[in-house]
Coordinates of C-alpha atoms in Angstrom, one line a residue:
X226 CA 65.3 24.4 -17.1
X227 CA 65.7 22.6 -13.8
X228 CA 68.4 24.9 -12.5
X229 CA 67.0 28.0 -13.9
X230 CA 63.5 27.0 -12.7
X231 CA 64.5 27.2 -8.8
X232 CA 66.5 30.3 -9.4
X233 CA 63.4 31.7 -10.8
X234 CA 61.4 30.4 -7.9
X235 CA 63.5 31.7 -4.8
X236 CA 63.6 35.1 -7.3
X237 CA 59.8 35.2 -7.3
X238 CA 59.3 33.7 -3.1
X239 CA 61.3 36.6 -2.5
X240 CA 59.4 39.4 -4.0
X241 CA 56.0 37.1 -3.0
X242 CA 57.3 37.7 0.6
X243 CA 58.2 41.3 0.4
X244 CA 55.0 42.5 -0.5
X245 CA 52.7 39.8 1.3
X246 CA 50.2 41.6 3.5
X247 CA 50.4 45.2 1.7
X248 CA 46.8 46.3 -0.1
X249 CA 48.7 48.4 -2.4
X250 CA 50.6 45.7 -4.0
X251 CA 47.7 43.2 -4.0
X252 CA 47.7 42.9 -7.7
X253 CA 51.6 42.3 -8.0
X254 CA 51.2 40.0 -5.5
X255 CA 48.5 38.1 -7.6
X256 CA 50.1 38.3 -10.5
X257 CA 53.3 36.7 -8.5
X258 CA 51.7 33.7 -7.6
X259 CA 50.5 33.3 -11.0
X260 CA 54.1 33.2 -12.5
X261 CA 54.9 31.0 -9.6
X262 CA 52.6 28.6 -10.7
X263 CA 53.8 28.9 -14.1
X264 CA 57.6 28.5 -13.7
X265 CA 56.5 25.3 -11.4
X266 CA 54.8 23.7 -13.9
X267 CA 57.5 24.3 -16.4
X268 CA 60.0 22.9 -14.4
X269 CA 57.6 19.7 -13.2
X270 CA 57.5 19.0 -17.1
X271 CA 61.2 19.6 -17.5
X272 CA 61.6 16.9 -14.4
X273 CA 59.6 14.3 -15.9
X274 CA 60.8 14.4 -19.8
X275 CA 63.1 17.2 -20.0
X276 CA 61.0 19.9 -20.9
X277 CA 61.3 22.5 -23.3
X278 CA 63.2 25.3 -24.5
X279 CA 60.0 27.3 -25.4
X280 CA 59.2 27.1 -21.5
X281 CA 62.2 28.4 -20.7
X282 CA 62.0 31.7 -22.8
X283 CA 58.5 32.1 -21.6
X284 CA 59.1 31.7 -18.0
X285 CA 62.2 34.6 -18.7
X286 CA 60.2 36.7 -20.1
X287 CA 57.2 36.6 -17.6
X288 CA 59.5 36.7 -14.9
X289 CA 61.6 39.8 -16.2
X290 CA 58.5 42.1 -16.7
X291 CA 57.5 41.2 -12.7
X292 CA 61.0 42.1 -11.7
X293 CA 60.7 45.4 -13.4
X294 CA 57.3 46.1 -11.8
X295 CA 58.5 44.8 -8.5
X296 CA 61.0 47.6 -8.6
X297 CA 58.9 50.5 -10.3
X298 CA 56.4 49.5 -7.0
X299 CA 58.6 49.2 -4.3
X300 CA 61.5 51.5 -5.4
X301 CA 64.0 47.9 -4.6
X302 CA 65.4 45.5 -6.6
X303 CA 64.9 41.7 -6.5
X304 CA 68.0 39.9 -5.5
X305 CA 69.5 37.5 -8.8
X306 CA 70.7 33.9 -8.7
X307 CA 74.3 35.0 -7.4
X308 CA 72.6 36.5 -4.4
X309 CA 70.6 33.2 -3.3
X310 CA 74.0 31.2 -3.9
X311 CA 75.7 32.9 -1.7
X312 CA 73.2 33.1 0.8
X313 CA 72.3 29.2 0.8
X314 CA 76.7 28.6 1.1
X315 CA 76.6 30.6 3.8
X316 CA 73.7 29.0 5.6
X317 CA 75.6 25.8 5.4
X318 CA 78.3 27.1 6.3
X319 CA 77.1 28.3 9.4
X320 CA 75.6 25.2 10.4
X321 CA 78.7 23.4 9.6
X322 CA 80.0 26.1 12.3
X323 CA 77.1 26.0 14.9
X324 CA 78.5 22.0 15.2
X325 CA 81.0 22.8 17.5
X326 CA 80.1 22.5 20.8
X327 CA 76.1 21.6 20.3
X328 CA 76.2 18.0 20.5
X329 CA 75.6 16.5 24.2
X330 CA 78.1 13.8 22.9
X331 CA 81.2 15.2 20.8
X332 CA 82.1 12.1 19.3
X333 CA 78.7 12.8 17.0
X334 CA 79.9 16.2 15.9
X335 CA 81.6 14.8 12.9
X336 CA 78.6 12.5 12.2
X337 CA 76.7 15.5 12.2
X338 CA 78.7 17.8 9.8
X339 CA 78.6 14.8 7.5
X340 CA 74.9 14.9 7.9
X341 CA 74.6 18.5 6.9
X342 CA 76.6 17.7 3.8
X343 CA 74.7 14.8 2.2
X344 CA 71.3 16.4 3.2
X345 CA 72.3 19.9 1.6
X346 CA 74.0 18.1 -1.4
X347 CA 71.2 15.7 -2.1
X348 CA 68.3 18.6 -2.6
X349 CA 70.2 20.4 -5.0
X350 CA 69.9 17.3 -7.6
X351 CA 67.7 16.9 -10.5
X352 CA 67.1 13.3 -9.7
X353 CA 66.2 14.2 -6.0
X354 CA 63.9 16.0 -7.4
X355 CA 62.7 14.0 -10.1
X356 CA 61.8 11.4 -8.1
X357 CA 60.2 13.4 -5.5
X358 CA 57.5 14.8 -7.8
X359 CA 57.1 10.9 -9.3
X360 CA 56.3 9.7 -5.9
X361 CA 54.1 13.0 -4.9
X362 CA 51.8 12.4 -8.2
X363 CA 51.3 8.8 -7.6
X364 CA 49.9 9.4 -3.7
X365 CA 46.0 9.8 -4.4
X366 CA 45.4 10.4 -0.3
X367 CA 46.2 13.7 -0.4
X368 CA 46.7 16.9 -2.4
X369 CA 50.1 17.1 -4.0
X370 CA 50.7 20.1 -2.2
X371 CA 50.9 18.4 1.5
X372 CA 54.0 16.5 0.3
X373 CA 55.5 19.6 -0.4
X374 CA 59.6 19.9 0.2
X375 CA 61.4 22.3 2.4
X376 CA 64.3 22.1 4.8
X377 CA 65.0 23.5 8.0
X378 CA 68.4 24.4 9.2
X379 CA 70.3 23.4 11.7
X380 CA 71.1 26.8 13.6
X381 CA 67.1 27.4 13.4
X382 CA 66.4 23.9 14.9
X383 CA 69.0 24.3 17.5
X384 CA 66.9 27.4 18.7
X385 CA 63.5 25.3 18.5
X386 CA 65.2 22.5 20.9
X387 CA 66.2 25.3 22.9
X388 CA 63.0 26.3 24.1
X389 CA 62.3 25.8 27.6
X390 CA 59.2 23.5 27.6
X391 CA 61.2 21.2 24.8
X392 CA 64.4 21.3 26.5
X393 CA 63.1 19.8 29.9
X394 CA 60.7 17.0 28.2
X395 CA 63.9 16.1 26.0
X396 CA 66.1 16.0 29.7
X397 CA 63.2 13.7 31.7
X398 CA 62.1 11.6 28.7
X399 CA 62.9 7.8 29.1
X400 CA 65.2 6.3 26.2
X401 CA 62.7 4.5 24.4
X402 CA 62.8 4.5 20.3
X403 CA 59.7 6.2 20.0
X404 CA 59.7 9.0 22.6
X405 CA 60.5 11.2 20.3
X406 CA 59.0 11.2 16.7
X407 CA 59.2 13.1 13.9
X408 CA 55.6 13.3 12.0
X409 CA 56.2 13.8 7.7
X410 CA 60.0 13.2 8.1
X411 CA 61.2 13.7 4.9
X412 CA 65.1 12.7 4.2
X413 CA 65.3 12.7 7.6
X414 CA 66.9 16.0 9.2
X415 CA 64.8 16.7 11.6
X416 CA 65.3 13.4 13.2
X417 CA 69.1 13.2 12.5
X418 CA 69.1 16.7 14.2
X419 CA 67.4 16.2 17.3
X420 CA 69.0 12.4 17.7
X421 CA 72.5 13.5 17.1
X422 CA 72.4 16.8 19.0
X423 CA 70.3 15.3 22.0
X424 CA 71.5 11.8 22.3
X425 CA 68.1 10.5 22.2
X426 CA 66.7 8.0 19.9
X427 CA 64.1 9.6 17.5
X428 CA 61.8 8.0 15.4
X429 CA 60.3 9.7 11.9
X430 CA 57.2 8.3 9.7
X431 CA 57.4 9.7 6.6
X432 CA 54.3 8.4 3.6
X433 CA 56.4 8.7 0.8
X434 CA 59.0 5.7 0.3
X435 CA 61.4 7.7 -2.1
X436 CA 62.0 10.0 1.2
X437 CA 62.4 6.9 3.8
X438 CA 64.8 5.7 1.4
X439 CA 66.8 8.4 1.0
X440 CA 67.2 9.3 4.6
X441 CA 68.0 5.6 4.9
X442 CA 70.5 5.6 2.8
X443 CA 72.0 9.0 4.3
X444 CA 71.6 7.4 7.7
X445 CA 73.9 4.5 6.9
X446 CA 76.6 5.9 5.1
X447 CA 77.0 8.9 8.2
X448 CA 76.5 6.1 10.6
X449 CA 73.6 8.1 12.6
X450 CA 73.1 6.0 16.0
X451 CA 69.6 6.0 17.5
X452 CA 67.2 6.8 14.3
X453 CA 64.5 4.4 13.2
X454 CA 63.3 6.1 9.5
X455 CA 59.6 4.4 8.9
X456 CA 57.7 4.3 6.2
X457 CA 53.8 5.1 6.9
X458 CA 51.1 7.0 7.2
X459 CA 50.9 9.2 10.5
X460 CA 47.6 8.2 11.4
X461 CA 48.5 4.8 11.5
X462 CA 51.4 5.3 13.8
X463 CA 51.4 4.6 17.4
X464 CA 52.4 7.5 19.9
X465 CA 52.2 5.1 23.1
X466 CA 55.5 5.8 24.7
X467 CA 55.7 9.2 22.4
X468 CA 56.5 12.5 24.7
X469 CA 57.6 14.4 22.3
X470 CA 56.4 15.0 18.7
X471 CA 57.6 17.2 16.3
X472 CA 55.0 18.2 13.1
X473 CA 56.0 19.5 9.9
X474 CA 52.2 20.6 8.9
X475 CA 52.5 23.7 7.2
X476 CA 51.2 22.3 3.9
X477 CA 49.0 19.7 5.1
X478 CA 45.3 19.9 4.3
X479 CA 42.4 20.9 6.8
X480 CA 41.0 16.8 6.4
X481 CA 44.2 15.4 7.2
X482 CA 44.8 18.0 10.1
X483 CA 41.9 16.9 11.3
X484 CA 42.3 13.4 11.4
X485 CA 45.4 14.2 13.7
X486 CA 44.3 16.1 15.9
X487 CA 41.9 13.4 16.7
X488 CA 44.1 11.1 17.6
X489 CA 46.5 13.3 18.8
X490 CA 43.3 13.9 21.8
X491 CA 43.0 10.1 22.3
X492 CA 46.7 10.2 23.4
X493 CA 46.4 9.1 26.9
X494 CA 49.4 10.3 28.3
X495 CA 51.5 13.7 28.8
X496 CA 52.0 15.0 25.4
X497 CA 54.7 18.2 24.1
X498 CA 53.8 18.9 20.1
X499 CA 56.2 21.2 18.1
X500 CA 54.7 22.1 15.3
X501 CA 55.5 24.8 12.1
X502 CA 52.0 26.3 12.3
X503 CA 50.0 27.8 15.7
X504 CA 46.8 25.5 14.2
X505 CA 46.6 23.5 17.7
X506 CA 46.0 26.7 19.2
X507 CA 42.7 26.3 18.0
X508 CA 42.3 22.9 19.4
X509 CA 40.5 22.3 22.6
X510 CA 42.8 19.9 24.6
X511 CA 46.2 22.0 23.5
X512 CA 47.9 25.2 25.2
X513 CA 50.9 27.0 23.4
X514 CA 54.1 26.9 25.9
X515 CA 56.2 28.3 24.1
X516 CA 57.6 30.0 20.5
X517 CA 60.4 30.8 18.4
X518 CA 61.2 32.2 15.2
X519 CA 64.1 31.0 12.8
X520 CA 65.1 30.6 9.1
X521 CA 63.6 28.0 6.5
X522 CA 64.3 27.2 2.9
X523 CA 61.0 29.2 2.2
X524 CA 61.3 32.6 4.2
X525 CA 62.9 34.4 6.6
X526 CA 61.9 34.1 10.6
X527 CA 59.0 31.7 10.3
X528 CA 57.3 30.5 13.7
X529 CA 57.9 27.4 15.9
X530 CA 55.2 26.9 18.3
X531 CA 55.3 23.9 21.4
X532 CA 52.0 23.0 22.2
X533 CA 50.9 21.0 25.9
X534 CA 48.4 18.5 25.7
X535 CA 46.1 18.7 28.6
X536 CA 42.8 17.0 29.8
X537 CA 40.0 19.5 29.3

């Protein structure tokens, strides 16, 4: 069920995307998210006790009735497993290609390819899985949803790094181990990324320990110089000699958001935020400098924004 389940899912984001923001297909789209629900829940249960084959036939036949509406709507057809396989390989691939040449040091080039590997290979298992959920449902803080999984990859963060406002804070920034953080870090990539491509030392906080360890564990077998991986909560993190911090907020609740963006105004310092939603733009105390667009485990061409602190 596990393997079937998240071919199921990517088959349903897909068609979720492709008819996002069209009146006409309102109900499908409804109807969408409701099987989405469905085939997560399955697959949840299947991750904490194996499941069951009855789940497995329902969520096939639920799904194969929305992929024959899907098409009788739109007049296309909804890409199979094969297609997302072969889509994923050759995302990886082209990271493992984008290596050459993008590291300010070459000797971390390797490093970084071995990176790509182990972070790719590690959320395609059960177990990563598994104990990701375990670790999601024991946190109380929160909604489950805000410890939501995605990845980024590295030709999309390469582009985010490249902005202008970003690129110049990462070339003036002093060398100290928390200039740059990495809010809700997760197994680490983002951090790994910007440290190994940058040469500068990056720090990520990440709540849930499962994660910390993880990217631990990845950081010492690659050998990734200059990380420090921290378990915590955010809002308990100092941002003191931070100059650059990079949010992965897309799934984090309007409380929590708030909370940060509190503290985020008592920074007393120059402050540049990346972030994977525009939400500061609605801040007083924050101007947008600068966007991008790129690729992410969840859609196509989803928006970067950099964000300036400033006094009002």
């Amino acid at each position: 069920m596990f393997a079937e389940g998240h071919d199921f899912l990517r088959q349903l984001q897909y068609m979720s995307n492709a008819t996002r923001g069209q009146p006409h297909l309102a109900p499908l789209q409804h109807k969408l998210l409701r099987c989405m629900r469905f085939v997560r829940a399955c697959v949840d249960d299947n991750l904490r006790d194996g499941g069951s084959s009855h789940a497995v036939v329902g969520c096939r036949k639920f799904l194969k009735a929305l992929l024959e509406e899907y098409q009788t709507a739109t007049g296309n057809r909804c890409p199979d497993a094969a297609h997302f396989a072969a889509e994923r390989a050759a995302s990886i691939a082209a990271d493992v290609v984008a290596v050459a040449g993008a590291c300010s040091d070459s000797a971390n080039e390797p490093v970084l390819r071995s990176v790509i590997s182990a972070l790719r290979a590690l959320e395609e298992t059960k177990d990563f899985h598994a104990r990701l959920l375990v670790a999601q449902e024991d946190r109380s803080e929160y909604p489950q949803v805000a410890y939501a999984y995605g990845s980024t990859p590295l030709t999309t963060w390469c582009c985010v790094l490249q902005l202008p406002a970003v690129a110049t804070v990462l070339k003036t920034m002093d060398h100290h181990p928390e200039a740059c953080t990495v809010f809700g870090s997760s197994t680490g990539s983002l951090v790994f990324y910007t440290a190994l491509l940058t040469g500068r030392p990056v720090r990520g906080v990440e709540i849930l320990p499962c994660l910390v360890a993880d990217a631990q564990a990845i950081a010492a077998a690659c050998a990734v110089p200059g990380v420090d991986l921290q378990l915590g909560d955010m809002l308990d993190a100092s941002l003191a000699h931070t100059r650059l911090l990079v949010l992965t907020s897309q799934c984090w609740p309007a409380g929590l958001w708030a909370d940060l963006v509190a503290k985020l105004r008592r920074h007393p310092g120059p402050l540049l935020v990346l972030d994977y939603t525009e939400r500061l733009s609605l801040a007083n105390g924050f101007r947008c400098v600068g966007r991008t667009a790129g690729d992410v485990s969840w859609h196509k061409s989803h928006a970067f924004y950099a964000f300036e602190r400033h006094d009002d």
